[in-house]
Amino acid sequence: MSTIVSISTAPGIGGIGIIRMSGEDSFKILDKIFFPKNKQRIEDIKGYSIKYGNIIEDGEIIDEVLVSYFKAPKSYTTENMCEINTHGGNIILKRILEICLKNGAELAEPGEFTKRAFLNGRIDLAQAESVIDVINAKSDREAKSGIKQLEGFLSKEIKDIKKEIMSVLTNIDVTIDYPEYDVPEVEEKQLTTMLDNVEKRLLKLEKSFDNGKIIKDGIQTVIIGKPNAGKSSLLNAILKENRAIVTDIEGTTRDTIEEFVTINGIPLKLVDTAGIREAKDEVEKIGITKSKEEAENADLVIAIFDSSKQLSKEDIEILDIIKNKNVIILLNKSDLNAEIRENDERLLKVTKNILKISALTKEGIEELYDKISEMFNLNKINLDNEVLITNIRHKNIISNAITNIKKAKEQMRLNMPIDIITIYINDVLENLSEITGEFVTEEIINDIFSKFCLGK
Ligand code: GDP
């Protein structure tokens, strides 16, 4: 494989910058451009060591650097690798990158270092995919679940399931050689038990995606309510105390803004916060139709009412929109005299999740967080000993595997010959191999790694 090079630190000014090189010729290229202070020859330098010296081109010192050496196979990619620690800053980094290129390295594609770690067999595909999750993590929990997957938590479960299938398959191999015989009773029993067990394990994994998705994407939440109910006051109360990650999303008609915030371990993705803020000047634009659309795709709808006034026609319309949703009703302005009560039948018909709050005094805000945590079972997620699917690709593959298990069971029920049944069981094995990457198309691999950042 060629020798690749890339700037691995984020663009911008920083204390240090790192240029990474991997491939057979890494040290040969390094030898031409790096002059260690102690004049040690490259072949005498041990792996996992750091040398101090200068990067020099045409007699000119470009920068004073530290170079870390990683010798094959003990490196991130399993190839000869080095990392040049330079002074941070775009000019120096780009200059050294160009010098490496001039001396025979090729510019790495996004994710190419991790792709090589996968292709060279150091990590499997699920582990490689988790690297991107760790890098992009927006919360402690998300980072932790990424690290667990990188450690091989998911891969081990997949391998165990495959082992369980294989142990029975090899037993009945003999029968497949003589398909004209019926499946002997003992083997049929083994098969049934195995299929039931595997189905159970896969269903558990599939189900874990409910939590995995929340950990990764946050609970997609919309706040709706008529003008002056207190939407922006609530939003501010939530965001002010909690560091939010704001993401702009190009909309078709106008930009929407999503804010990602973690409160007491609850990851919330607050959708269309721009809409709430704009509402101040453009009341006419934010109509009931808009609320309806937003509520449609949300995991959680927070409907906020001004409890100091009686329920208006608009409030009733909102109640109608949210009646089949996962919803919390907030009776806001609890610091004022109440005109709407928690036991109002019109509210109770929609949900029992009704809380009194004051966005102004913050009374009831903690109870709101507790309620969300309870609704999404967030306290029950245990990342230490629970395998969690966080990746939609994995989730879809597991769903396919479950379908194939069901087909195999159906064939058994119909007393079909063993070789027909094993077709579906082999499909399950193939499905599972797509997760760990033993059985996966180049297109999928390229697609996965194209989402990585440069230098990883
Ligand atoms: P929005 O139009 O739904 O975004 O509502 P705002 O958050 O802008 O609030 C409308 C008005 O109600 C503002 O004057 C707020 O100060 C006031 N308000 C919001 N929440 C409370 C509350 O809990 N108590 C009281 N007394 N006033 C509130």
Tab-separated table of N, CA and C in Angstrom, residues 279-391:
chain	number	residue	atom	x	y	z
A	279	ALA	N	-40.430	33.961	16.536
A	279	ALA	CA	-41.854	34.170	16.765
A	279	ALA	C	-42.153	35.556	17.327
A	280	LYS	N	-41.180	36.083	18.052
A	280	LYS	CA	-41.365	37.418	18.616
A	280	LYS	C	-41.831	38.440	17.578
A	281	ASP	N	-41.101	38.504	16.448
A	281	ASP	CA	-41.431	39.529	15.466
A	281	ASP	C	-42.357	39.014	14.375
A	282	GLU	N	-42.415	37.723	14.230
A	282	GLU	CA	-43.143	37.208	13.080
A	282	GLU	C	-44.229	36.232	13.521
A	283	VAL	N	-45.032	36.714	14.437
A	283	VAL	CA	-46.055	35.848	15.009
A	283	VAL	C	-46.881	35.166	13.926
A	284	GLU	N	-47.231	35.943	12.907
A	284	GLU	CA	-48.132	35.399	11.873
A	284	GLU	C	-47.534	34.200	11.130
A	285	LYS	N	-46.215	34.143	11.103
A	285	LYS	CA	-45.559	33.064	10.347
A	285	LYS	C	-45.611	31.726	11.070
A	286	ILE	N	-45.640	31.794	12.396
A	286	ILE	CA	-45.546	30.554	13.161
A	286	ILE	C	-46.956	30.110	13.518
A	287	GLY	N	-47.576	29.444	12.600
A	287	GLY	CA	-48.972	29.075	12.803
A	287	GLY	C	-49.108	27.679	13.361
A	288	ILE	N	-50.330	27.285	13.499
A	288	ILE	CA	-50.628	25.964	14.030
A	288	ILE	C	-50.118	24.872	13.083
A	289	THR	N	-50.191	25.125	11.773
A	289	THR	CA	-49.721	24.129	10.801
A	289	THR	C	-48.266	23.776	11.060
A	290	LYS	N	-47.497	24.817	11.333
A	290	LYS	CA	-46.062	24.624	11.574
A	290	LYS	C	-45.858	23.719	12.799
A	291	SER	N	-46.582	24.012	13.867
A	291	SER	CA	-46.453	23.205	15.088
A	291	SER	C	-46.788	21.752	14.796
A	292	LYS	N	-47.790	21.584	13.956
A	292	LYS	CA	-48.248	20.242	13.626
A	292	LYS	C	-47.135	19.460	12.941
A	293	GLU	N	-46.493	20.105	11.965
A	293	GLU	CA	-45.393	19.456	11.238
A	293	GLU	C	-44.272	19.070	12.199
A	294	GLU	N	-43.946	19.982	13.080
A	294	GLU	CA	-42.827	19.732	13.992
A	294	GLU	C	-43.142	18.597	14.956
A	295	ALA	N	-44.362	18.600	15.458
A	295	ALA	CA	-44.752	17.576	16.422
A	295	ALA	C	-44.736	16.197	15.774
A	296	GLU	N	-44.995	16.189	14.474
A	296	GLU	CA	-45.064	14.933	13.719
A	296	GLU	C	-43.804	14.073	13.879
A	297	ASN	N	-42.636	14.692	13.739
A	297	ASN	CA	-41.386	13.927	13.729
A	297	ASN	C	-40.673	13.876	15.072
A	298	ALA	N	-41.274	14.463	16.083
A	298	ALA	CA	-40.542	14.580	17.347
A	298	ALA	C	-40.635	13.313	18.196
A	299	ASP	N	-39.599	13.053	19.000
A	299	ASP	CA	-39.673	11.983	20.003
A	299	ASP	C	-40.471	12.473	21.209
A	300	LEU	N	-40.373	13.772	21.435
A	300	LEU	CA	-41.026	14.363	22.600
A	300	LEU	C	-41.594	15.743	22.239
A	301	VAL	N	-42.846	15.953	22.631
A	301	VAL	CA	-43.443	17.267	22.436
A	301	VAL	C	-43.667	17.893	23.810
A	302	ILE	N	-43.127	19.078	23.992
A	302	ILE	CA	-43.414	19.812	25.222
A	302	ILE	C	-44.411	20.903	24.847
A	303	ALA	N	-45.637	20.737	25.346
A	303	ALA	CA	-46.671	21.713	25.018
A	303	ALA	C	-46.825	22.648	26.210
A	304	ILE	N	-46.699	23.925	25.941
A	304	ILE	CA	-46.680	24.877	27.040
A	304	ILE	C	-47.901	25.802	26.965
A	305	PHE	N	-48.548	25.955	28.119
A	305	PHE	CA	-49.760	26.779	28.184
A	305	PHE	C	-49.585	27.860	29.240
A	306	ASP	N	-50.191	28.998	28.965
A	306	ASP	CA	-50.185	30.079	29.955
A	306	ASP	C	-51.316	29.802	30.939
A	307	SER	N	-50.953	29.297	32.134
A	307	SER	CA	-51.997	28.851	33.060
A	307	SER	C	-52.665	30.007	33.796
A	308	SER	N	-52.178	31.222	33.536
A	308	SER	CA	-52.826	32.357	34.199
A	308	SER	C	-54.054	32.821	33.407
A	309	LYS	N	-54.223	32.191	32.234
A	309	LYS	CA	-55.417	32.506	31.430
A	309	LYS	C	-56.157	31.213	31.139
A	310	GLN	N	-57.452	31.342	30.898
A	310	GLN	CA	-58.216	30.129	30.588
A	310	GLN	C	-57.780	29.572	29.229
A	311	LEU	N	-58.043	28.295	29.038
A	311	LEU	CA	-57.681	27.665	27.765
A	311	LEU	C	-58.382	28.377	26.613
A	312	SER	N	-57.625	28.796	25.624
A	312	SER	CA	-58.211	29.507	24.489
A	312	SER	C	-58.500	28.527	23.360
A	313	LYS	N	-59.091	29.058	22.299
A	313	LYS	CA	-59.405	28.223	21.140
A	313	LYS	C	-58.101	27.643	20.567
A	314	GLU	N	-57.093	28.492	20.540
A	314	GLU	CA	-55.788	28.048	20.014
A	314	GLU	C	-55.197	26.925	20.868
A	315	ASP	N	-55.324	27.080	22.197
A	315	ASP	CA	-54.826	26.030	23.112
A	315	ASP	C	-55.523	24.702	22.824
A	316	ILE	N	-56.817	24.793	22.602
A	316	ILE	CA	-57.587	23.561	22.347
A	316	ILE	C	-57.102	22.916	21.047
A	317	GLU	N	-56.809	23.754	20.053
A	317	GLU	CA	-56.282	23.225	18.786
A	317	GLU	C	-54.956	22.515	19.018
A	318	ILE	N	-54.120	23.119	19.855
A	318	ILE	CA	-52.823	22.501	20.167
A	318	ILE	C	-53.036	21.154	20.858
A	319	LEU	N	-53.970	21.109	21.793
A	319	LEU	CA	-54.251	19.851	22.478
A	319	LEU	C	-54.668	18.774	21.483
A	320	ASP	N	-55.380	19.208	20.463
A	320	ASP	CA	-55.829	18.272	19.451
A	320	ASP	C	-54.640	17.723	18.645
A	321	ILE	N	-53.700	18.598	18.343
A	321	ILE	CA	-52.514	18.187	17.567
A	321	ILE	C	-51.676	17.164	18.329
A	322	ILE	N	-51.568	17.354	19.642
A	322	ILE	CA	-50.612	16.538	20.411
A	322	ILE	C	-51.230	15.288	21.023
A	323	LYS	N	-52.497	15.044	20.744
A	323	LYS	CA	-53.177	14.005	21.537
A	323	LYS	C	-52.585	12.607	21.387
A	324	ASN	N	-51.966	12.303	20.234
A	324	ASN	CA	-51.387	10.959	20.109
A	324	ASN	C	-49.867	10.954	20.192
A	325	LYS	N	-49.333	11.999	20.763
A	325	LYS	CA	-47.869	12.110	20.796
A	325	LYS	C	-47.316	11.788	22.185
A	326	ASN	N	-46.000	11.611	22.204
A	326	ASN	CA	-45.297	11.463	23.472
A	326	ASN	C	-45.150	12.878	24.024
A	327	VAL	N	-45.973	13.218	24.990
A	327	VAL	CA	-46.090	14.642	25.305
A	327	VAL	C	-46.015	14.948	26.805
A	328	ILE	N	-45.467	16.106	27.094
A	328	ILE	CA	-45.540	16.647	28.452
A	328	ILE	C	-46.264	17.991	28.350
A	329	ILE	N	-47.266	18.151	29.167
A	329	ILE	CA	-47.960	19.434	29.185
A	329	ILE	C	-47.397	20.275	30.325
A	330	LEU	N	-47.004	21.483	30.028
A	330	LEU	CA	-46.503	22.377	31.061
A	330	LEU	C	-47.516	23.488	31.286
A	331	LEU	N	-47.934	23.621	32.523
A	331	LEU	CA	-48.800	24.745	32.868
A	331	LEU	C	-47.861	25.836	33.379
A	332	ASN	N	-47.547	26.732	32.490
A	332	ASN	CA	-46.531	27.741	32.801
A	332	ASN	C	-47.146	28.914	33.574
A	333	LYS	N	-46.274	29.710	34.106
A	333	LYS	CA	-46.629	30.897	34.892
A	333	LYS	C	-47.313	30.506	36.201
A	334	SER	N	-46.760	29.470	36.834
A	334	SER	CA	-47.327	28.984	38.097
A	334	SER	C	-47.165	30.015	39.206
A	335	ASP	N	-46.344	31.034	38.944
A	335	ASP	CA	-46.190	32.098	39.947
A	335	ASP	C	-47.384	33.048	39.943
A	336	LEU	N	-48.236	32.937	38.919
A	336	LEU	CA	-49.433	33.788	38.873
A	336	LEU	C	-50.668	32.976	39.293
A	337	ASN	N	-51.791	33.641	39.376
A	337	ASN	CA	-53.026	32.938	39.744
A	337	ASN	C	-53.424	31.956	38.658
A	338	ALA	N	-53.778	30.745	39.070
A	338	ALA	CA	-54.046	29.714	38.069
A	338	ALA	C	-55.483	29.752	37.569
A	339	GLU	N	-55.608	29.746	36.245
A	339	GLU	CA	-56.930	29.646	35.619
A	339	GLU	C	-57.120	28.257	34.984
A	340	ILE	N	-55.994	27.552	34.798
A	340	ILE	CA	-56.094	26.171	34.285
A	340	ILE	C	-55.552	25.249	35.375
A	341	ARG	N	-56.245	24.154	35.641
A	341	ARG	CA	-55.804	23.252	36.703
A	341	ARG	C	-55.239	21.949	36.118
A	342	GLU	N	-54.403	21.303	36.938
A	342	GLU	CA	-53.790	20.044	36.467
A	342	GLU	C	-54.821	18.953	36.232
A	343	ASN	N	-55.946	19.035	36.947
A	343	ASN	CA	-56.945	17.972	36.793
A	343	ASN	C	-58.012	18.308	35.754
A	344	ASP	N	-57.713	19.283	34.903
A	344	ASP	CA	-58.643	19.638	33.825
A	344	ASP	C	-58.797	18.452	32.874
A	345	GLU	N	-60.037	18.020	32.683
A	345	GLU	CA	-60.302	16.827	31.869
A	345	GLU	C	-59.758	16.958	30.451
A	346	ARG	N	-59.828	18.171	29.918
A	346	ARG	CA	-59.384	18.382	28.531
A	346	ARG	C	-57.885	18.099	28.396
A	347	LEU	N	-57.127	18.341	29.480
A	347	LEU	CA	-55.696	18.038	29.466
A	347	LEU	C	-55.463	16.555	29.717
A	348	LEU	N	-56.185	16.037	30.723
A	348	LEU	CA	-55.986	14.633	31.111
A	348	LEU	C	-56.321	13.665	29.978
A	349	LYS	N	-57.222	14.109	29.095
A	349	LYS	CA	-57.573	13.272	27.939
A	349	LYS	C	-56.352	13.070	27.036
A	350	VAL	N	-55.438	14.042	27.052
A	350	VAL	CA	-54.256	14.004	26.179
A	350	VAL	C	-53.104	13.251	26.848
A	351	THR	N	-52.856	13.569	28.095
A	351	THR	CA	-51.752	12.909	28.806
A	351	THR	C	-51.872	13.094	30.317
A	352	LYS	N	-51.196	12.178	31.036
A	352	LYS	CA	-51.152	12.345	32.487
A	352	LYS	C	-49.895	13.115	32.882
A	353	ASN	N	-49.014	13.319	31.890
A	353	ASN	CA	-47.777	14.053	32.166
A	353	ASN	C	-48.056	15.560	32.173
A	354	ILE	N	-48.545	16.034	33.297
A	354	ILE	CA	-48.867	17.456	33.385
A	354	ILE	C	-48.083	18.057	34.556
A	355	LEU	N	-47.346	19.093	34.275
A	355	LEU	CA	-46.525	19.694	35.330
A	355	LEU	C	-46.777	21.187	35.407
A	356	LYS	N	-46.741	21.695	36.655
A	356	LYS	CA	-46.827	23.150	36.825
A	356	LYS	C	-45.413	23.699	36.860
A	357	ILE	N	-45.157	24.711	36.049
A	357	ILE	CA	-43.826	25.313	36.123
A	357	ILE	C	-43.919	26.834	36.017
A	358	SER	N	-42.817	27.440	36.320
A	358	SER	CA	-42.693	28.854	36.030
A	358	SER	C	-41.352	29.048	35.323
A	359	ALA	N	-41.440	29.380	34.050
A	359	ALA	CA	-40.203	29.590	33.291
A	359	ALA	C	-39.460	30.798	33.850
A	360	LEU	N	-40.226	31.661	34.512
A	360	LEU	CA	-39.634	32.879	35.063
A	360	LEU	C	-38.831	32.594	36.329
A	361	THR	N	-39.447	31.891	37.290
A	361	THR	CA	-38.761	31.628	38.570
A	361	THR	C	-38.028	30.296	38.556
A	362	LYS	N	-38.179	29.516	37.496
A	362	LYS	CA	-37.553	28.188	37.326
A	362	LYS	C	-38.201	27.116	38.212
A	363	GLU	N	-39.264	27.458	38.876
A	363	GLU	CA	-39.949	26.454	39.680
A	363	GLU	C	-40.474	25.349	38.754
A	364	GLY	N	-40.212	24.107	39.119
A	364	GLY	CA	-40.743	22.984	38.334
A	364	GLY	C	-39.829	22.522	37.207
A	365	ILE	N	-38.742	23.243	36.953
A	365	ILE	CA	-37.847	22.860	35.846
A	365	ILE	C	-37.181	21.504	36.129
A	366	GLU	N	-36.735	21.306	37.383
A	366	GLU	CA	-36.102	20.024	37.734
A	366	GLU	C	-37.081	18.868	37.546
A	367	GLU	N	-38.349	19.121	37.942
A	367	GLU	CA	-39.375	18.081	37.794
A	367	GLU	C	-39.568	17.744	36.313
A	368	LEU	N	-39.424	18.754	35.461
A	368	LEU	CA	-39.535	18.513	34.013
A	368	LEU	C	-38.430	17.553	33.562
A	369	TYR	N	-37.207	17.815	34.020
A	369	TYR	CA	-36.092	16.939	33.644
A	369	TYR	C	-36.318	15.508	34.154
A	370	ASP	N	-36.801	15.417	35.407
A	370	ASP	CA	-37.058	14.085	35.975
A	370	ASP	C	-38.102	13.338	35.149
A	371	LYS	N	-39.109	14.086	34.720
A	371	LYS	CA	-40.190	13.468	33.947
A	371	LYS	C	-39.660	12.925	32.620
A	372	ILE	N	-38.808	13.704	31.969
A	372	ILE	CA	-38.252	13.255	30.681
A	372	ILE	C	-37.421	11.992	30.903
A	373	SER	N	-36.603	12.036	31.946
A	373	SER	CA	-35.748	10.898	32.262
A	373	SER	C	-36.595	9.644	32.482
A	374	GLU	N	-37.701	9.826	33.199
A	374	GLU	CA	-38.598	8.705	33.491
A	374	GLU	C	-39.269	8.187	32.206
A	375	MET	N	-39.731	9.119	31.366
A	375	MET	CA	-40.425	8.720	30.139
A	375	MET	C	-39.527	7.916	29.198
A	376	PHE	N	-38.254	8.255	29.175
A	376	PHE	CA	-37.342	7.593	28.235
A	376	PHE	C	-36.453	6.553	28.925
A	377	ASN	N	-36.809	6.227	30.169
A	377	ASN	CA	-36.070	5.192	30.899
A	377	ASN	C	-34.570	5.434	30.945
A	378	LEU	N	-34.194	6.695	31.028
A	378	LEU	CA	-32.774	7.002	30.879
A	378	LEU	C	-31.926	6.499	32.040
A	379	ASN	N	-32.554	6.365	33.216
A	379	ASN	CA	-31.763	5.895	34.358
A	379	ASN	C	-31.407	4.424	34.239
A	380	LYS	N	-32.144	3.739	33.361
A	380	LYS	CA	-31.936	2.285	33.260
A	380	LYS	C	-30.860	1.913	32.252
A	381	ILE	N	-30.359	2.890	31.491
A	381	ILE	CA	-29.329	2.559	30.500
A	381	ILE	C	-28.012	2.333	31.237
A	382	ASN	N	-27.497	1.128	31.101
A	382	ASN	CA	-26.234	0.824	31.765
A	382	ASN	C	-25.175	0.474	30.715
A	383	LEU	N	-24.318	1.438	30.468
A	383	LEU	CA	-23.353	1.246	29.391
A	383	LEU	C	-22.237	0.279	29.763
A	384	ASP	N	-22.130	-0.034	31.081
A	384	ASP	CA	-21.020	-0.890	31.488
A	384	ASP	C	-21.211	-2.346	31.098
A	385	ASN	N	-22.448	-2.804	31.150
A	385	ASN	CA	-22.607	-4.216	30.797
A	385	ASN	C	-23.749	-4.466	29.815
A	386	GLU	N	-24.138	-3.424	29.096
A	386	GLU	CA	-25.207	-3.600	28.129
A	386	GLU	C	-24.661	-3.266	26.745
A	387	VAL	N	-24.857	-4.165	25.803
A	387	VAL	CA	-24.417	-3.854	24.439
A	387	VAL	C	-25.494	-3.007	23.788
A	388	LEU	N	-25.070	-1.892	23.257
A	388	LEU	CA	-26.035	-0.938	22.728
A	388	LEU	C	-25.768	-0.698	21.244
A	389	ILE	N	-26.825	-0.786	20.442
A	389	ILE	CA	-26.692	-0.441	19.024
A	389	ILE	C	-26.966	1.050	18.889
A	390	THR	N	-26.014	1.782	18.331
A	390	THR	CA	-26.227	3.224	18.166
A	390	THR	C	-26.213	3.614	16.695
A	391	ASN	N	-25.914	2.635	15.841
A	391	ASN	CA	-25.669	2.940	14.446
A	391	ASN	C	-26.814	2.358	13.599
